[in-house]
Short mmCIF file of C-alpha atoms (C1' of nucleotides) in Angstrom, two decimals:
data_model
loop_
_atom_site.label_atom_id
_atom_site.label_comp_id
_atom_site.label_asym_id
_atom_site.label_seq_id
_atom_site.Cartn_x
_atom_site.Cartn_y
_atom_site.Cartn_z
CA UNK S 19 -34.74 4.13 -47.26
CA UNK S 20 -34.71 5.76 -44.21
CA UNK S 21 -33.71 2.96 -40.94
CA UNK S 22 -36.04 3.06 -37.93
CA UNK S 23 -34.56 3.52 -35.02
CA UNK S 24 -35.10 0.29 -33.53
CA UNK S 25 -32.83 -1.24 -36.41
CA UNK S 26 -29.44 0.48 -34.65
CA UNK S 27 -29.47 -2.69 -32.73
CA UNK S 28 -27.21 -2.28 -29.31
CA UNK S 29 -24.14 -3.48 -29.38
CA UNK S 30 -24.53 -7.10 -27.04
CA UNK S 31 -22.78 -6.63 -23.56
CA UNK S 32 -19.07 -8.04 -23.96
CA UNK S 33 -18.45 -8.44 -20.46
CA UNK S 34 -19.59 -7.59 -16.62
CA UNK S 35 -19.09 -6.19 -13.28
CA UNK S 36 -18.18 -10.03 -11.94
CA UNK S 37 -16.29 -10.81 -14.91
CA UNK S 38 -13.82 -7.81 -14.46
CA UNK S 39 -13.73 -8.12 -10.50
CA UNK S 40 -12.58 -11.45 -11.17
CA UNK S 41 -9.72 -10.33 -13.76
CA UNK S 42 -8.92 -8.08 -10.91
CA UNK S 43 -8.75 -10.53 -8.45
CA UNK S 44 -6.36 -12.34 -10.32
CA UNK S 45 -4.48 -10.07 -11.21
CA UNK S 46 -3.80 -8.82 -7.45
CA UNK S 47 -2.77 -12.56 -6.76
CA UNK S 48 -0.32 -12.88 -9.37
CA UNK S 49 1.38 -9.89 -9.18
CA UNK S 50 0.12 -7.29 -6.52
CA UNK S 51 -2.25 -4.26 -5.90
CA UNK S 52 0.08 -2.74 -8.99
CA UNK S 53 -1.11 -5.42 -11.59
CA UNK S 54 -4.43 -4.20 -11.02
CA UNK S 55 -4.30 -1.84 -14.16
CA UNK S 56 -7.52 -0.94 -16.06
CA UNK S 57 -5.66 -1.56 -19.16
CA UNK S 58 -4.88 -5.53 -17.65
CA UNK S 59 -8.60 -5.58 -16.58
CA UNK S 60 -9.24 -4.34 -19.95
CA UNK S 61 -7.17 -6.94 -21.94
CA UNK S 62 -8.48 -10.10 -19.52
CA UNK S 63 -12.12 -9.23 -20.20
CA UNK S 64 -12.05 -8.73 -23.87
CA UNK S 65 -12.92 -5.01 -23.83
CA UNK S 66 -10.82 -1.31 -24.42
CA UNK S 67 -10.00 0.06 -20.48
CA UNK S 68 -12.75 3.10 -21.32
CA UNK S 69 -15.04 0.52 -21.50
CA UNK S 70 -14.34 -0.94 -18.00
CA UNK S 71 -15.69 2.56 -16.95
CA UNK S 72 -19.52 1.93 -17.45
CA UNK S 73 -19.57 -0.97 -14.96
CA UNK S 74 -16.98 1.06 -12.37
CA UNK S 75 -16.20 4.35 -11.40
CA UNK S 76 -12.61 4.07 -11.00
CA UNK S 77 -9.88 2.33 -10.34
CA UNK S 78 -10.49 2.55 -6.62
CA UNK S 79 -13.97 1.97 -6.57
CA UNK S 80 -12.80 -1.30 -8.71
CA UNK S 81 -10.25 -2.32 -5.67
CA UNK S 82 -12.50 -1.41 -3.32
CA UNK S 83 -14.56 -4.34 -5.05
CA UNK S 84 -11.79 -6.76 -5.20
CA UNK S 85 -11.15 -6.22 -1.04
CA UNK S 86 -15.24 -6.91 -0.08
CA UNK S 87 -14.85 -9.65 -2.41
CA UNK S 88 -11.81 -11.18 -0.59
CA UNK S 89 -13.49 -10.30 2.38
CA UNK S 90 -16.19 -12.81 1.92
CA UNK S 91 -13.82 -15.34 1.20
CA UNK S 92 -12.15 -15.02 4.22
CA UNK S 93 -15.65 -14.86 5.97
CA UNK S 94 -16.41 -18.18 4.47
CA UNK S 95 -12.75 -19.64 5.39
CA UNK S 96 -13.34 -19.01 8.75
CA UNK S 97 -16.68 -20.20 9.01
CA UNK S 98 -15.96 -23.58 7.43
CA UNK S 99 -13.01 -24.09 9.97
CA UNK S 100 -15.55 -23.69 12.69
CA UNK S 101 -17.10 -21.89 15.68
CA UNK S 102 -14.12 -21.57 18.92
CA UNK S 103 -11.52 -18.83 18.85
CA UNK S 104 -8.93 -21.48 17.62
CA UNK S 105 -11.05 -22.87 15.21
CA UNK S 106 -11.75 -19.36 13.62
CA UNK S 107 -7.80 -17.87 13.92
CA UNK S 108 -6.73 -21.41 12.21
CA UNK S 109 -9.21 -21.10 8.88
CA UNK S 110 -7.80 -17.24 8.87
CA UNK S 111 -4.61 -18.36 8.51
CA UNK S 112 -5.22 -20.86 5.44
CA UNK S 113 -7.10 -18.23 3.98
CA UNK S 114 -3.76 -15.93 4.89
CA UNK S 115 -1.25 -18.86 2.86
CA UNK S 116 -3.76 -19.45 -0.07
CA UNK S 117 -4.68 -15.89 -1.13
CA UNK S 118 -1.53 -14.24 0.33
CA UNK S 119 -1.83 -10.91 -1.56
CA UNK S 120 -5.53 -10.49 -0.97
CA UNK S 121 -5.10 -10.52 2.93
CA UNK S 122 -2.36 -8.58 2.73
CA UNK S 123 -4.69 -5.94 0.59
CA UNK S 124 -7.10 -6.16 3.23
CA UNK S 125 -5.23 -5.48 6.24
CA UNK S 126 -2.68 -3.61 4.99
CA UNK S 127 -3.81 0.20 4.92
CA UNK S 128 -6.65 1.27 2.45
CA UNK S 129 -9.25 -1.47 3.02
CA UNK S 130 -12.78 0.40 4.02
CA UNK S 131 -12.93 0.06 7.69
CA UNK S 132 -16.46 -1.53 7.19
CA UNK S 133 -14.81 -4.61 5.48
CA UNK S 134 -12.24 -4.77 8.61
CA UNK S 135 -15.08 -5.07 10.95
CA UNK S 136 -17.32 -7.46 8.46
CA UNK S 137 -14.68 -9.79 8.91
CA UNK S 138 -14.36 -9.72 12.55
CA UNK S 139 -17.89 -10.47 13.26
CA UNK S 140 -16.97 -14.11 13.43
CA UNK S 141 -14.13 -13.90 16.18
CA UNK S 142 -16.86 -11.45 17.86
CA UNK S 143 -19.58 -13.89 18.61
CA UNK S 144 -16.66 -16.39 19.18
CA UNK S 145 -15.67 -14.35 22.53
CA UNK S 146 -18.83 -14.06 23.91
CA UNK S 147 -19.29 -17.66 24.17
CA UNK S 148 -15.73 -18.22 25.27
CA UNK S 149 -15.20 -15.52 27.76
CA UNK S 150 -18.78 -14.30 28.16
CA UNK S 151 -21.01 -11.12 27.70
CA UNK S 152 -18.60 -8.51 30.09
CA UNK S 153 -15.77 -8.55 28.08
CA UNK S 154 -16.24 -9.94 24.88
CA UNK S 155 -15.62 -6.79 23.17
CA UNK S 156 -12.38 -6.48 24.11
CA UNK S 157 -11.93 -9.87 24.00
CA UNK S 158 -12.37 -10.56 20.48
CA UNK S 159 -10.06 -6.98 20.03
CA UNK S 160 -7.21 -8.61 21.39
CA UNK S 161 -7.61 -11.71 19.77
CA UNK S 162 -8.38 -10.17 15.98
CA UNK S 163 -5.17 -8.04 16.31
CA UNK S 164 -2.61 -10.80 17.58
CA UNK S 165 -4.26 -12.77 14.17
CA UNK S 166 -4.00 -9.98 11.80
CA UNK S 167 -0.69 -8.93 13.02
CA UNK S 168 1.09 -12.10 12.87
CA UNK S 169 -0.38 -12.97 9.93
CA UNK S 170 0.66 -9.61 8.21
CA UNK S 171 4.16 -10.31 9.98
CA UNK S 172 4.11 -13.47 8.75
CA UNK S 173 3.50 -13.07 4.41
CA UNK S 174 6.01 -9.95 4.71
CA UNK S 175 8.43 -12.26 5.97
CA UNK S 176 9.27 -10.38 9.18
CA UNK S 177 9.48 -13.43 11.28
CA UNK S 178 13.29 -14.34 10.60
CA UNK S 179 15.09 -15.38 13.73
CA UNK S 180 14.21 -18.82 13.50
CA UNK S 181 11.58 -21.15 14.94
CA UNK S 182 9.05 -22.83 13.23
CA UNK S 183 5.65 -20.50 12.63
CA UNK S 184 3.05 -22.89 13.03
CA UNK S 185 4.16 -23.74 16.45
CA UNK S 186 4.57 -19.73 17.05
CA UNK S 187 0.98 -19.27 15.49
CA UNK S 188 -0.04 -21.72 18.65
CA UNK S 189 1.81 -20.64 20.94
CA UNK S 190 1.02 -16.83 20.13
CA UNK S 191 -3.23 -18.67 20.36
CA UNK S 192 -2.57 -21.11 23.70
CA UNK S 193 -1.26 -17.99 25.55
CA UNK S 194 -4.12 -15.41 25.07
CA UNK S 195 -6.49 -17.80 25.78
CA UNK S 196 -4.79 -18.64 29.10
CA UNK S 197 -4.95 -14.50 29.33
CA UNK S 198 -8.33 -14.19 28.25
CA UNK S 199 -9.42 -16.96 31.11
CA UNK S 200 -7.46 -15.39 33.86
CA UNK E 14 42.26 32.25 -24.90
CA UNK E 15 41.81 28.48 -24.28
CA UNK E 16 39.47 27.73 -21.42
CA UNK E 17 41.32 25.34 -18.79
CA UNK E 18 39.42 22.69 -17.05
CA UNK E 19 39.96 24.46 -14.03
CA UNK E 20 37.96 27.29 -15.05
CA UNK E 21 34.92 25.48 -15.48
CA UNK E 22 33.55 25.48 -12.00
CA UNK E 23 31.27 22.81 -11.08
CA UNK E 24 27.91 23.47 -10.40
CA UNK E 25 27.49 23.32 -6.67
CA UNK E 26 25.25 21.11 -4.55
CA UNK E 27 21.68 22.92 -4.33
CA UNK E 28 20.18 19.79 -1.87
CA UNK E 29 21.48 16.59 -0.40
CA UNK E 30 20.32 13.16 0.26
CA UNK E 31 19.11 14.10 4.19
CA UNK E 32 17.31 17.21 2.54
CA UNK E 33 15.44 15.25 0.00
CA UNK E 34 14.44 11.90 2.54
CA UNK E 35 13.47 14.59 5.02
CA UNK E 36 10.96 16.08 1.87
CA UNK E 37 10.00 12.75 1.33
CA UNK E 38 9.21 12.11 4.79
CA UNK E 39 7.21 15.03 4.86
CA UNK E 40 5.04 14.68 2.08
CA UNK E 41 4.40 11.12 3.92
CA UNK E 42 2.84 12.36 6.90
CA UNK E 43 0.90 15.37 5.20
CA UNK E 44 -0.53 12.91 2.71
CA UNK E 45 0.32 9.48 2.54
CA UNK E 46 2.13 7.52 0.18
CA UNK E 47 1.04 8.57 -3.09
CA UNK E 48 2.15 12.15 -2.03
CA UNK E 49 5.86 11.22 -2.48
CA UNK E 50 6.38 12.38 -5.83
CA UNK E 51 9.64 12.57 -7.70
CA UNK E 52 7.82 16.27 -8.36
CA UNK E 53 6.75 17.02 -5.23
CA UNK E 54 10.11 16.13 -3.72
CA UNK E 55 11.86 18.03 -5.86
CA UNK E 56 10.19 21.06 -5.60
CA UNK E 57 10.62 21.30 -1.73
CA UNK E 58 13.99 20.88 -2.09
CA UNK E 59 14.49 23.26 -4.98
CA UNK E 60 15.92 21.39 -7.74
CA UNK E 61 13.89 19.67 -11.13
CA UNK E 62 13.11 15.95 -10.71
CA UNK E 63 15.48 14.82 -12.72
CA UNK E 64 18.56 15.94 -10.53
CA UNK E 65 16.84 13.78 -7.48
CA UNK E 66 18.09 10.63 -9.61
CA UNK E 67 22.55 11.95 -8.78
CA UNK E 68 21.42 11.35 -4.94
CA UNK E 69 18.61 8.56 -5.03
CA UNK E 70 18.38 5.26 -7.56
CA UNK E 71 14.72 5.46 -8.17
CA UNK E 72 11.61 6.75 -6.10
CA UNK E 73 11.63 2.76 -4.71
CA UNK E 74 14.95 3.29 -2.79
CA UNK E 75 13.42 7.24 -1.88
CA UNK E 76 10.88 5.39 0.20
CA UNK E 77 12.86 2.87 1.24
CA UNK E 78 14.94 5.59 2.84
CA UNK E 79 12.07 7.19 4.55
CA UNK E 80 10.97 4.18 6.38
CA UNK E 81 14.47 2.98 7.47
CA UNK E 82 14.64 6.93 8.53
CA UNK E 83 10.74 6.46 10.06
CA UNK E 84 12.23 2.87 12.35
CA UNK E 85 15.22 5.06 13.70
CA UNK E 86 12.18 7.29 15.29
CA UNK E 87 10.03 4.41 16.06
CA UNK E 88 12.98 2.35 18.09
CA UNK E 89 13.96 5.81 19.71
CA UNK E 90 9.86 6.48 20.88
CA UNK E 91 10.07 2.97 22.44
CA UNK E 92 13.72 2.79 23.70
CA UNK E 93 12.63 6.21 25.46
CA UNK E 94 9.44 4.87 27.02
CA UNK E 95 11.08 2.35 29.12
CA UNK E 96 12.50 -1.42 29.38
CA UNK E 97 9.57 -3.60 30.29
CA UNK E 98 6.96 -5.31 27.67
CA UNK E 99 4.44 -2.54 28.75
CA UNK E 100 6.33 0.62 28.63
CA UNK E 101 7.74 -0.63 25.07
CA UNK E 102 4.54 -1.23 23.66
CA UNK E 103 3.06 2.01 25.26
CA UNK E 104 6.11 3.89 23.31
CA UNK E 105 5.09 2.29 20.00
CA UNK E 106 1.82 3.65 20.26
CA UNK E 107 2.84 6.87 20.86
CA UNK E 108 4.64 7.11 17.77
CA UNK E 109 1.98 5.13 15.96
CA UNK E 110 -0.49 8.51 17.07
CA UNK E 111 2.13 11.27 16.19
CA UNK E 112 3.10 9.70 12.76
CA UNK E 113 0.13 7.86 11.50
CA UNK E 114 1.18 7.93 7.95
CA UNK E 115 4.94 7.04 9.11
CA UNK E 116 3.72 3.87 11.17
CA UNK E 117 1.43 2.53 8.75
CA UNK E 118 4.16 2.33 5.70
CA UNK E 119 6.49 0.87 7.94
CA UNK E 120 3.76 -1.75 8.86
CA UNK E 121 1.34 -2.24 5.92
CA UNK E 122 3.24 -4.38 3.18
CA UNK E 123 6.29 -3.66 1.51
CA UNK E 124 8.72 -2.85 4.08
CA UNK E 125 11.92 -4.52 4.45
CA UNK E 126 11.96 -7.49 6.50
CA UNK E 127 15.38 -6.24 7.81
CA UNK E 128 13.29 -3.21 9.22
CA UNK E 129 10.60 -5.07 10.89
CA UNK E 130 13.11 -7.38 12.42
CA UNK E 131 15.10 -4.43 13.82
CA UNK E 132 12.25 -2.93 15.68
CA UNK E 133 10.98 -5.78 16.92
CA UNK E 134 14.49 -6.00 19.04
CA UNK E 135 13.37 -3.80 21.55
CA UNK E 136 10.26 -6.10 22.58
CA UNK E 137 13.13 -9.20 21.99
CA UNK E 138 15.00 -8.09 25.13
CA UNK E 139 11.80 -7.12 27.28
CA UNK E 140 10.53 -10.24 26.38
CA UNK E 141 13.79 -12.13 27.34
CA UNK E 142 14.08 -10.46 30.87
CA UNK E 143 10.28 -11.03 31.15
CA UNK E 144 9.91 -14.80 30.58
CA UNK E 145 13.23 -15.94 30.39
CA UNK E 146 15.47 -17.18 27.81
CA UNK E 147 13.24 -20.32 26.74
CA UNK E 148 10.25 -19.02 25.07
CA UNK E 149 11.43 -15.48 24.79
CA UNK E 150 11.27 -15.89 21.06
CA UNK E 151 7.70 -16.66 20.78
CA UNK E 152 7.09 -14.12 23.83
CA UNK E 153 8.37 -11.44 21.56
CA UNK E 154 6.16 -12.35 18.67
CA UNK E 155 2.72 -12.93 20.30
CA UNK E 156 3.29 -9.43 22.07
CA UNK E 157 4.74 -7.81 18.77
CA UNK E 158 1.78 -9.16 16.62
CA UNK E 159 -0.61 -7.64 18.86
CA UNK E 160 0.58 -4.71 18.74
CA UNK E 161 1.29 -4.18 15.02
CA UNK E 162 -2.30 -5.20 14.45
CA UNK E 163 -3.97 -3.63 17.15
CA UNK E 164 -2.35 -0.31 16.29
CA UNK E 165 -2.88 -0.63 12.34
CA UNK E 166 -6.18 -1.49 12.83
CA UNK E 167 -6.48 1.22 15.68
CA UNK E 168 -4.87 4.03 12.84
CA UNK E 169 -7.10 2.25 9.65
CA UNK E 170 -9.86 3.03 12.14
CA UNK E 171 -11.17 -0.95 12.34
CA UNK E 172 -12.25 -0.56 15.59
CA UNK E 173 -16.03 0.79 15.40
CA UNK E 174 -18.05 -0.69 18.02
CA UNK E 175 -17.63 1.91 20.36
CA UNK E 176 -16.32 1.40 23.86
CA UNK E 177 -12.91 2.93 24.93
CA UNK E 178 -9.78 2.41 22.93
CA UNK E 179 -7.20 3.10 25.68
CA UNK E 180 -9.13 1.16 27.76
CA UNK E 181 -8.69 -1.77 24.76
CA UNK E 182 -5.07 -1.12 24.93
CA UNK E 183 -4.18 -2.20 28.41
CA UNK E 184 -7.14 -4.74 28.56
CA UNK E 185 -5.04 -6.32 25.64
CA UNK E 186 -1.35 -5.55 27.14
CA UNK E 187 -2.62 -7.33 30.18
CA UNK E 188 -4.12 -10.02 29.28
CA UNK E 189 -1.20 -10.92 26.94
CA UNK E 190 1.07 -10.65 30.19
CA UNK E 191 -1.00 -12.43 32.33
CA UNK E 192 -1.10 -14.94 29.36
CA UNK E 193 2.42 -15.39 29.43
CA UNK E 194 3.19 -15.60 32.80
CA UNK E 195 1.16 -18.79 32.89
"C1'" DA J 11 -26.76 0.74 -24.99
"C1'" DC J 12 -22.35 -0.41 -25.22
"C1'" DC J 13 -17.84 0.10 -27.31
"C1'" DT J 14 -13.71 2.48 -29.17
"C1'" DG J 15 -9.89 5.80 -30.80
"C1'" DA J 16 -8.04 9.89 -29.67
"C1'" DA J 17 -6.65 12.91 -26.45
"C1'" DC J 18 -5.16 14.83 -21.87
"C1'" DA J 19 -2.94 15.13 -17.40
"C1'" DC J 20 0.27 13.04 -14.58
"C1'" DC J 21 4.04 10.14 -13.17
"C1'" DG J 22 8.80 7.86 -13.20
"C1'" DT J 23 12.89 7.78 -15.63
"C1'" DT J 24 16.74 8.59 -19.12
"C1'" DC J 25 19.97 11.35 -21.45
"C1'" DA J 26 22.25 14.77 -24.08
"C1'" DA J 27 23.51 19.33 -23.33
"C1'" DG J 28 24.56 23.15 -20.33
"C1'" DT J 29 27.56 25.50 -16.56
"C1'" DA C 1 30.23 17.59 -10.69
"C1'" DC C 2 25.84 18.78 -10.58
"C1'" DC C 3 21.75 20.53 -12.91
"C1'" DT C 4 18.19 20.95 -16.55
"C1'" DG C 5 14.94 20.63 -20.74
"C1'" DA C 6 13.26 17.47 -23.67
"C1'" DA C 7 11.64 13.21 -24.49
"C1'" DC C 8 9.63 8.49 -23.66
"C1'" DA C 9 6.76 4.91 -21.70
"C1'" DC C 10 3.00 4.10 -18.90
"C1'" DC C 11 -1.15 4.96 -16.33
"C1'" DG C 12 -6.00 6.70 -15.25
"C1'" DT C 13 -9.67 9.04 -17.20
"C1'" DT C 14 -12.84 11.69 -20.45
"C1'" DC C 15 -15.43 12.22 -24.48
"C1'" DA C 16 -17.04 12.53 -29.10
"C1'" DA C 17 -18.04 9.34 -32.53
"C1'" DG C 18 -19.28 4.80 -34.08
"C1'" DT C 19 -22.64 0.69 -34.26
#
DNA sequence: ACCTGAACACCGTTCAAGT
DNA sequence: ACCTGAACACCGTTCAAGT
């Protein structure tokens, strides 16, 4: 008559923490940070929003996810494109054109400063074989802001007087590495 | 006995619209974007939230306001500063320090293209009595790029690894010019 | 151990009713 | 002509109750 405890059986884990970063993700890509609502997590992964919060803290803590996640995409983009300055700017900006609204989450205000300097790590070790140990520092400063700039410029649509971007995006590259060698 | 229409006084105005975008503007710079409430607004300018909707479409076109309002400053900081490249880009930095909040909305995502093209007309000019009419185009967006994303990443607080960032400024600025005049 | 319905605070927005 | 209270939809979040 009476049921042991060990008959309440759990109720089986519906979904998880890289299941609903995922939804997230998508979400951000199709229509914005504001799609990212724990009620359109909720609904992607099967589950009621309260739910979400036993795998997340919040809503920003679940961003905050979704931004070190894009962050080692774009880690991995620029690796793959290779090791020179160019190399590394050029597999930023496919990253930049294929997951438009997650760069633009990253560098555009509330990413954790820690993710903005993950991701310049690459360009970092780029400049100290291209312009050496003195100023590589600086080097790869310049360099990382030009890229995240334009780029930013670039998927707002700022650039609008004409002239075709890729050969701006080289020019913008050719020139401060003629400054960074002189 | 009867009441003619003329009697009926209306109501007078208790704000306007350079009252509430001034709120707005405000609440912006004290804290951030999320602090520009319909509320919030209303309640510095002494009227219910409803009533903000006779002056203002929706709290979209409020901040839309505010950062067309926040470009006027930013092209008067750099018009003030001076005419070359240098003294342009020093202005913008000034203003990016004195109204953090202010810079970063009118940088970070959704601001009209329209308003990023009309501050970037200052740096047009420079750049077209600095390099000459042929490349001044692509002049103007190298040295715009950098500076957008050195001073977003500057405010966000990107840069980390230590070493001086005024010092990163003008390394930047000059290497930029010294890439251009080549 | 995980999930849910119900509830709460907060926000933007509309609208009929006041003066 | 402008202002307001009341109401609605929507969002994030909490929590007691279910299994």
């Amino acid at each position: 008559m009476s049921i042991a405890k060990e008959d309440r059986m759990p109720t089986p884990e519906r979904t998880s923490l890289a299941e609903i970063v995922a939804a997230a993700a998508d979400l951000l890509e199709t229509g914005g940070p504001a799609a990212i609502t724990m009620q359109a997590v909720a609904v992607r992964v099967g589950v009621k929003a309260p739910s979400l919060y036993k795998r997340v803290r919040d809503r920003e803590a679940l961003v905050a996810l979704v931004m070190a996640s894009a962050a080692d995409d774009l880690l991995a983009a620029m690796s793959t494109a290779g090791r020179t300055l160019a190399d590394i700017a050029r597999g930023a900006r496919r990253f930049a054109h294929e997951r438009p609204q997650s760069f633009r989450l990253l560098f555009s205000s509330e990413a954790d400063s820690d993710i903005l300097a993950r991701t310049s790590e690459p360009l970092l070790q780029a400049a100290r074989s291209s312009v050496g140990e003195a100023d590589h520092l600086e080097a790869a400063r310049l360099i990382t802001a030009w890229l995240v700039g334009f780029l930013t410029m670039e998927l707002a649509g700022a650039f609008r007087l004409g002239g075709d971007l890729d050969t701006a995006f080289e020019y913008g590259l050719s020139r401060i590495l003629a400054g960074l060698r002189s």
